[in-house]
PDB file of C-alpha atoms and ligand atoms in Angstrom:
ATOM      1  CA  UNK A   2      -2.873  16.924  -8.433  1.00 68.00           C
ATOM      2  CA  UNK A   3      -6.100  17.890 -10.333  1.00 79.00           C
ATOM      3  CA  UNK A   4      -9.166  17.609  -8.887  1.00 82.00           C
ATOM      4  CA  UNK A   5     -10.144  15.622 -11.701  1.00 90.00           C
ATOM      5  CA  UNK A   6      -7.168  13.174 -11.592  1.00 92.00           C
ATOM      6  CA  UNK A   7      -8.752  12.043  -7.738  1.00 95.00           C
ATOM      7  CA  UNK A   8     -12.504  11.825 -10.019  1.00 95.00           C
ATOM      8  CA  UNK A   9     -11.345   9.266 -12.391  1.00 95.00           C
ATOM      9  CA  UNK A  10      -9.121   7.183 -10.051  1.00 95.00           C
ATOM     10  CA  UNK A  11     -12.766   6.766  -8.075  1.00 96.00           C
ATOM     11  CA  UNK A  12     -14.933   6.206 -11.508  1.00 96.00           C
ATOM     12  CA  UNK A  13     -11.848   3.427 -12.728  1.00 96.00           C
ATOM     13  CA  UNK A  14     -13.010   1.375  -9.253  1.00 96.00           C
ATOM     14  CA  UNK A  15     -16.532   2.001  -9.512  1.00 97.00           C
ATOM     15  CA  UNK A  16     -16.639   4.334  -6.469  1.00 97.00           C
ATOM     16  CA  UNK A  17     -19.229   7.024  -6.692  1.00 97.00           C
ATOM     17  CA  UNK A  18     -17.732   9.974  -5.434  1.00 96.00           C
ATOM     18  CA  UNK A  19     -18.696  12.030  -2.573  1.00 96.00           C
ATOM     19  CA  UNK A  20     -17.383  14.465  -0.640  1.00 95.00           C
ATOM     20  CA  UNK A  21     -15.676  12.511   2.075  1.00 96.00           C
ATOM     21  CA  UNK A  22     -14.451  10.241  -0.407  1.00 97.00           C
ATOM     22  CA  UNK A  23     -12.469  12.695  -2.226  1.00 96.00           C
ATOM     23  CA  UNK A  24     -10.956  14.358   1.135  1.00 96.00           C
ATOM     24  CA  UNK A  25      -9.837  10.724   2.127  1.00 97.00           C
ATOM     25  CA  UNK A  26      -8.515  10.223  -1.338  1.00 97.00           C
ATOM     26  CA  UNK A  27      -6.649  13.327  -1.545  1.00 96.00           C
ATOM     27  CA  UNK A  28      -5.057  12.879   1.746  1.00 96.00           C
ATOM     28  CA  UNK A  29      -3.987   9.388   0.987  1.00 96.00           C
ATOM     29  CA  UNK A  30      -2.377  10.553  -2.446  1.00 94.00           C
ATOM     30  CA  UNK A  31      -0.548  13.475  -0.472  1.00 93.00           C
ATOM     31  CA  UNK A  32       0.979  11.564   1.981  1.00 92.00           C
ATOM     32  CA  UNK A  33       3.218  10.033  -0.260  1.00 85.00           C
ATOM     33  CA  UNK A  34       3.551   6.621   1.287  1.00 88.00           C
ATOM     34  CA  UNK A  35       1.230   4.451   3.530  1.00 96.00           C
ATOM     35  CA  UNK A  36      -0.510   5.636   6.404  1.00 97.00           C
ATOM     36  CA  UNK A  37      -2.614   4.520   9.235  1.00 96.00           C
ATOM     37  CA  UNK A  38      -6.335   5.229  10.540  1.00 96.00           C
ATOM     38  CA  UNK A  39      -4.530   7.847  13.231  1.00 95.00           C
ATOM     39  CA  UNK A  40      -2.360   9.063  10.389  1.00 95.00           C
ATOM     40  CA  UNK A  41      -6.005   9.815   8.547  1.00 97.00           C
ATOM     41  CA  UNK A  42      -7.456  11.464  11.750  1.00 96.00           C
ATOM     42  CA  UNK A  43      -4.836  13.795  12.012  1.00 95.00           C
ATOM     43  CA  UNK A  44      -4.751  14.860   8.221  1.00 95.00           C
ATOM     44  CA  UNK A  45      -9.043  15.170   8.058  1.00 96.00           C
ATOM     45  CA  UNK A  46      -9.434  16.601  11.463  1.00 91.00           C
ATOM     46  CA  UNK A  47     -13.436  17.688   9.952  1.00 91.00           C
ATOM     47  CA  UNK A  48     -14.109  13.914   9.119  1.00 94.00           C
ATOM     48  CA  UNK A  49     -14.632  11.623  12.015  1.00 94.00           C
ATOM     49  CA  UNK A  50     -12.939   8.378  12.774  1.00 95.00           C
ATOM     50  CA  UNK A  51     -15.947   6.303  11.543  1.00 97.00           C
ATOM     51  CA  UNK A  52     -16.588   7.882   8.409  1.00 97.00           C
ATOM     52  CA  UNK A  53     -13.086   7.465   7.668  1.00 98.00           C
ATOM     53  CA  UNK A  54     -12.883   3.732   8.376  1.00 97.00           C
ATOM     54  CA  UNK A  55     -16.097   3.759   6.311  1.00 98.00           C
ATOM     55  CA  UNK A  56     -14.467   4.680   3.351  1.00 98.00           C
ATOM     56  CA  UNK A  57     -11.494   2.916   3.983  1.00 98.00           C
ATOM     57  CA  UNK A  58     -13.033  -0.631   3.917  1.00 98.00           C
ATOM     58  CA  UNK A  59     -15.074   0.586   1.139  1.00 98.00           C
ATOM     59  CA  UNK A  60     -11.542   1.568  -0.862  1.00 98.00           C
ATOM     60  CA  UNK A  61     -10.431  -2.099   0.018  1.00 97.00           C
ATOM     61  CA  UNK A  62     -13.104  -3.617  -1.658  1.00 96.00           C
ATOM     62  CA  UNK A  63     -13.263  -2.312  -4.523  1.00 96.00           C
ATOM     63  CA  UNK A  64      -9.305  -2.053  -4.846  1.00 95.00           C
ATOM     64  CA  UNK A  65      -8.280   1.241  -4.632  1.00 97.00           C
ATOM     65  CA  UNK A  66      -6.023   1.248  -1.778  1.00 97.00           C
ATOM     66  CA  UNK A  67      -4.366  -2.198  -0.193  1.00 96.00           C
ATOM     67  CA  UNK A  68      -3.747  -2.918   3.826  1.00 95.00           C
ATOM     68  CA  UNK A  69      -0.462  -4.091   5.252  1.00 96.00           C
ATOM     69  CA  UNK A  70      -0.288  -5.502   8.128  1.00 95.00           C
ATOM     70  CA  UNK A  71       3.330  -4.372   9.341  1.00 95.00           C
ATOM     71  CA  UNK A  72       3.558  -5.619  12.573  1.00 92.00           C
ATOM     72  CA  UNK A  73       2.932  -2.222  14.602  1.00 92.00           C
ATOM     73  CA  UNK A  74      -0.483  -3.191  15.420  1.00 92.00           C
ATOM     74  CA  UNK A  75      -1.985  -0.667  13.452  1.00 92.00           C
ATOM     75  CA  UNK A  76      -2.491  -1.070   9.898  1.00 95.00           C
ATOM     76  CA  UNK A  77      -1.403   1.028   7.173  1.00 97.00           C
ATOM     77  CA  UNK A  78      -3.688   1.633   3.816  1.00 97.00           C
ATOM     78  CA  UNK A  79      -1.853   2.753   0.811  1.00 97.00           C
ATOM     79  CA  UNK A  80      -3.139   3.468  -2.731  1.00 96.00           C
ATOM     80  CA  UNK A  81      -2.932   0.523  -5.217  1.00 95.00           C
ATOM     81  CA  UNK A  82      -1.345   1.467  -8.667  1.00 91.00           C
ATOM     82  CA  UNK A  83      -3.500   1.217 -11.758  1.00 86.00           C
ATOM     83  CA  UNK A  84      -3.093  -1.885 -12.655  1.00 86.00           C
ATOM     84  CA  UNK A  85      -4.205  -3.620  -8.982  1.00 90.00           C
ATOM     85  CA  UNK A  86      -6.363  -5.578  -8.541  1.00 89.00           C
ATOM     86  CA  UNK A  87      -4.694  -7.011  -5.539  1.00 90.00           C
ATOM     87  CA  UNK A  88      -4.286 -10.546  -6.239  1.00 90.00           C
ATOM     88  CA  UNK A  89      -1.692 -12.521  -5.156  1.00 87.00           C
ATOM     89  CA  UNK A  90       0.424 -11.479  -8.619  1.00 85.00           C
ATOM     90  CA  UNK A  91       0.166  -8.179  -8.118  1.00 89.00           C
ATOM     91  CA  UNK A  92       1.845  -8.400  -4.439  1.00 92.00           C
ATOM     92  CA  UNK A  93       4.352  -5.744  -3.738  1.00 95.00           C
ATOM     93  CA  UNK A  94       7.176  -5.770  -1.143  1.00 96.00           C
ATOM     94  CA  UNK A  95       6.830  -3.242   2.025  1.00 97.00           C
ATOM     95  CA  UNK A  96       9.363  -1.828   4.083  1.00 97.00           C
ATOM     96  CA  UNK A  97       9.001  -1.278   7.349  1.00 97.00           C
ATOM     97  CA  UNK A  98      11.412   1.765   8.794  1.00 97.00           C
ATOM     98  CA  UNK A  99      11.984   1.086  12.887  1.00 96.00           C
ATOM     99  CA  UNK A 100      13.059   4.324  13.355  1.00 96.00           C
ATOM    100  CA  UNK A 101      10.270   6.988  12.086  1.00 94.00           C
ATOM    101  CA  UNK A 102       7.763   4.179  11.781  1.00 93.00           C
ATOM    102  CA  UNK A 103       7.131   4.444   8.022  1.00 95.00           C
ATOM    103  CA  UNK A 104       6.168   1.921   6.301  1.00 96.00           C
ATOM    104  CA  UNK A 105       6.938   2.020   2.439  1.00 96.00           C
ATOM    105  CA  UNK A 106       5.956   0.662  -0.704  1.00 96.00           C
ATOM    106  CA  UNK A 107       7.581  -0.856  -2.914  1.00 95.00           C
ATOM    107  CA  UNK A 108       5.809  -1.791  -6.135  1.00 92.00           C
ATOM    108  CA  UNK A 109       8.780  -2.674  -8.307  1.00 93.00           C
ATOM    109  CA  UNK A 110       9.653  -5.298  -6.238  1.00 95.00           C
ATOM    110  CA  UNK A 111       6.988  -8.384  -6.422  1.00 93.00           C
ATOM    111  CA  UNK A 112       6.594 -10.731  -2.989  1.00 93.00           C
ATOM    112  CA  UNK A 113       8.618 -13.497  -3.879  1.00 90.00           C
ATOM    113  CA  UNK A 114       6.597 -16.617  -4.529  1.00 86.00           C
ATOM    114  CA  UNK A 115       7.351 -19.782  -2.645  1.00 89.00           C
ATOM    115  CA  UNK A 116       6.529 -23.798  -3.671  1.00 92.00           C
ATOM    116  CA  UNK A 117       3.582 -24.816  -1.764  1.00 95.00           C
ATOM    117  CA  UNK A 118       3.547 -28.424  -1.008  1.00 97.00           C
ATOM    118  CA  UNK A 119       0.175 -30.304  -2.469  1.00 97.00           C
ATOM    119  CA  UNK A 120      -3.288 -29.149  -1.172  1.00 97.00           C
ATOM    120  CA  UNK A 121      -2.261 -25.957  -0.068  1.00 96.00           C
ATOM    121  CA  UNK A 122      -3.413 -23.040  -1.907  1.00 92.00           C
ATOM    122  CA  UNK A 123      -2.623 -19.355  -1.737  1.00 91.00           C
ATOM    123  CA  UNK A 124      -4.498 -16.309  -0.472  1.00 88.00           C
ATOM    124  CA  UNK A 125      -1.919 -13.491   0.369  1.00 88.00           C
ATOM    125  CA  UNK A 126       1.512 -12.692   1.107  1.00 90.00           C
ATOM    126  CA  UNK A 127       2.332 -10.384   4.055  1.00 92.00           C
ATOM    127  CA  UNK A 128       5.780  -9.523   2.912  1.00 94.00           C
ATOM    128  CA  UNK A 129       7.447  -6.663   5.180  1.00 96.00           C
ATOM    129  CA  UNK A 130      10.840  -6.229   5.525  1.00 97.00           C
ATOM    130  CA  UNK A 131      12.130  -3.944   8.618  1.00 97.00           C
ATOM    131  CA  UNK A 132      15.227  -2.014   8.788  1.00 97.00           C
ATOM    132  CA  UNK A 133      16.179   1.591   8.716  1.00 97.00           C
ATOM    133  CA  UNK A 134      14.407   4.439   5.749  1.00 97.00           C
ATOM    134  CA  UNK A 135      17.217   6.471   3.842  1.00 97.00           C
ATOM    135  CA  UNK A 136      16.147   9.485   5.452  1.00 96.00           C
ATOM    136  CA  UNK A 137      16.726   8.246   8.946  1.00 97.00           C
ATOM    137  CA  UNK A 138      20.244   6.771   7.839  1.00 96.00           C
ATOM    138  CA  UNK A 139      21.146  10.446   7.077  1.00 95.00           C
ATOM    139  CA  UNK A 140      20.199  11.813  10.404  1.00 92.00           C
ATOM    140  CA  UNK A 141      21.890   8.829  12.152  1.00 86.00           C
ATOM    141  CA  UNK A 142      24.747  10.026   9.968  1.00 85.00           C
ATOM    142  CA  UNK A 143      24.678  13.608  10.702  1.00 86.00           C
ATOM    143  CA  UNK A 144      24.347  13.045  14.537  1.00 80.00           C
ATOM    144  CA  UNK A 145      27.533  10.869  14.412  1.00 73.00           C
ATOM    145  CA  UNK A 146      29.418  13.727  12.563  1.00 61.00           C
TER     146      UNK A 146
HETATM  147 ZN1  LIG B 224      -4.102  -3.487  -4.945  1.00 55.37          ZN
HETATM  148 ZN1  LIG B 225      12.783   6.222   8.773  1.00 55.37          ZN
HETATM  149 ZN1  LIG B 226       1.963  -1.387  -0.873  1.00 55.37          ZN
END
């Protein structure tokens, strides 16, 4: 992708850019699904761990990237779409793969909304489904052959 591409995805959220930014961006963008702090430390081994988780919680505020909390202990951070602005509508569905640890997202499928009863109201959906990644089915596959 164009340098320019990761410049106006930061300008859209209101994020000046600097340079950090932009590696943490980039990375995120090239990783091609969610990934974790760890993930981040391994990709930007010149940034440190705190400048990363710097920019990370900055991201999340302004709604650039989204957490999910799959139930590794770790959470992942992926990049929102466009048209984010992470409230409870624009909840996607994540899959969790047990086997390479991947966790995926999937933005054409919304969380599915439940009936509340009276006086509760809604903040966030942590909607992760677990199971095995198409990729993983294939070796499985191959090693039974
Ligand atoms: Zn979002
Ligand atoms: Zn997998
Ligand atoms: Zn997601």
């Amino acid at each position: 992708m164009e340098e320019n591409t990761y410049l106006e995805l930061l300008a859209k959220r209101e994020i000046q850019p600097t340079a950090i930014r932009l590696l943490v961006l980039k990375a995120m963008m090239q990783a091609g699904q969610s990934v974790s702090l760890a993930d981040l430390e391994d990709r930007l081994d010149t940034v440190d761990r705190s400048s990363i988780f710097r920019t990370l919680t900055l991201f999340l505020s302004h709604h650039l990237i989204h957490s999910i909390d799959d139930g590794t202990g770790s959470f992942k951070y992926a990049v929102c779409s466009s048209s984010c602005s992470c409230e409870v509508n624009d909840l996607h569905t994540h899959f969790h793969c047990e086997k390479c640890n991947r966790t995926f997202c999937f933005t054409n499928i919304p969380t599915p909304m439940v009936k509340l009863p009276e006086g509760f109201s809604l903040h966030s959906i942590n909607y992760v489904l677990k199971g095995i990644c198409p990729d993983c089915a294939a070796k499985e596959h191959q090693k039974g052959l």
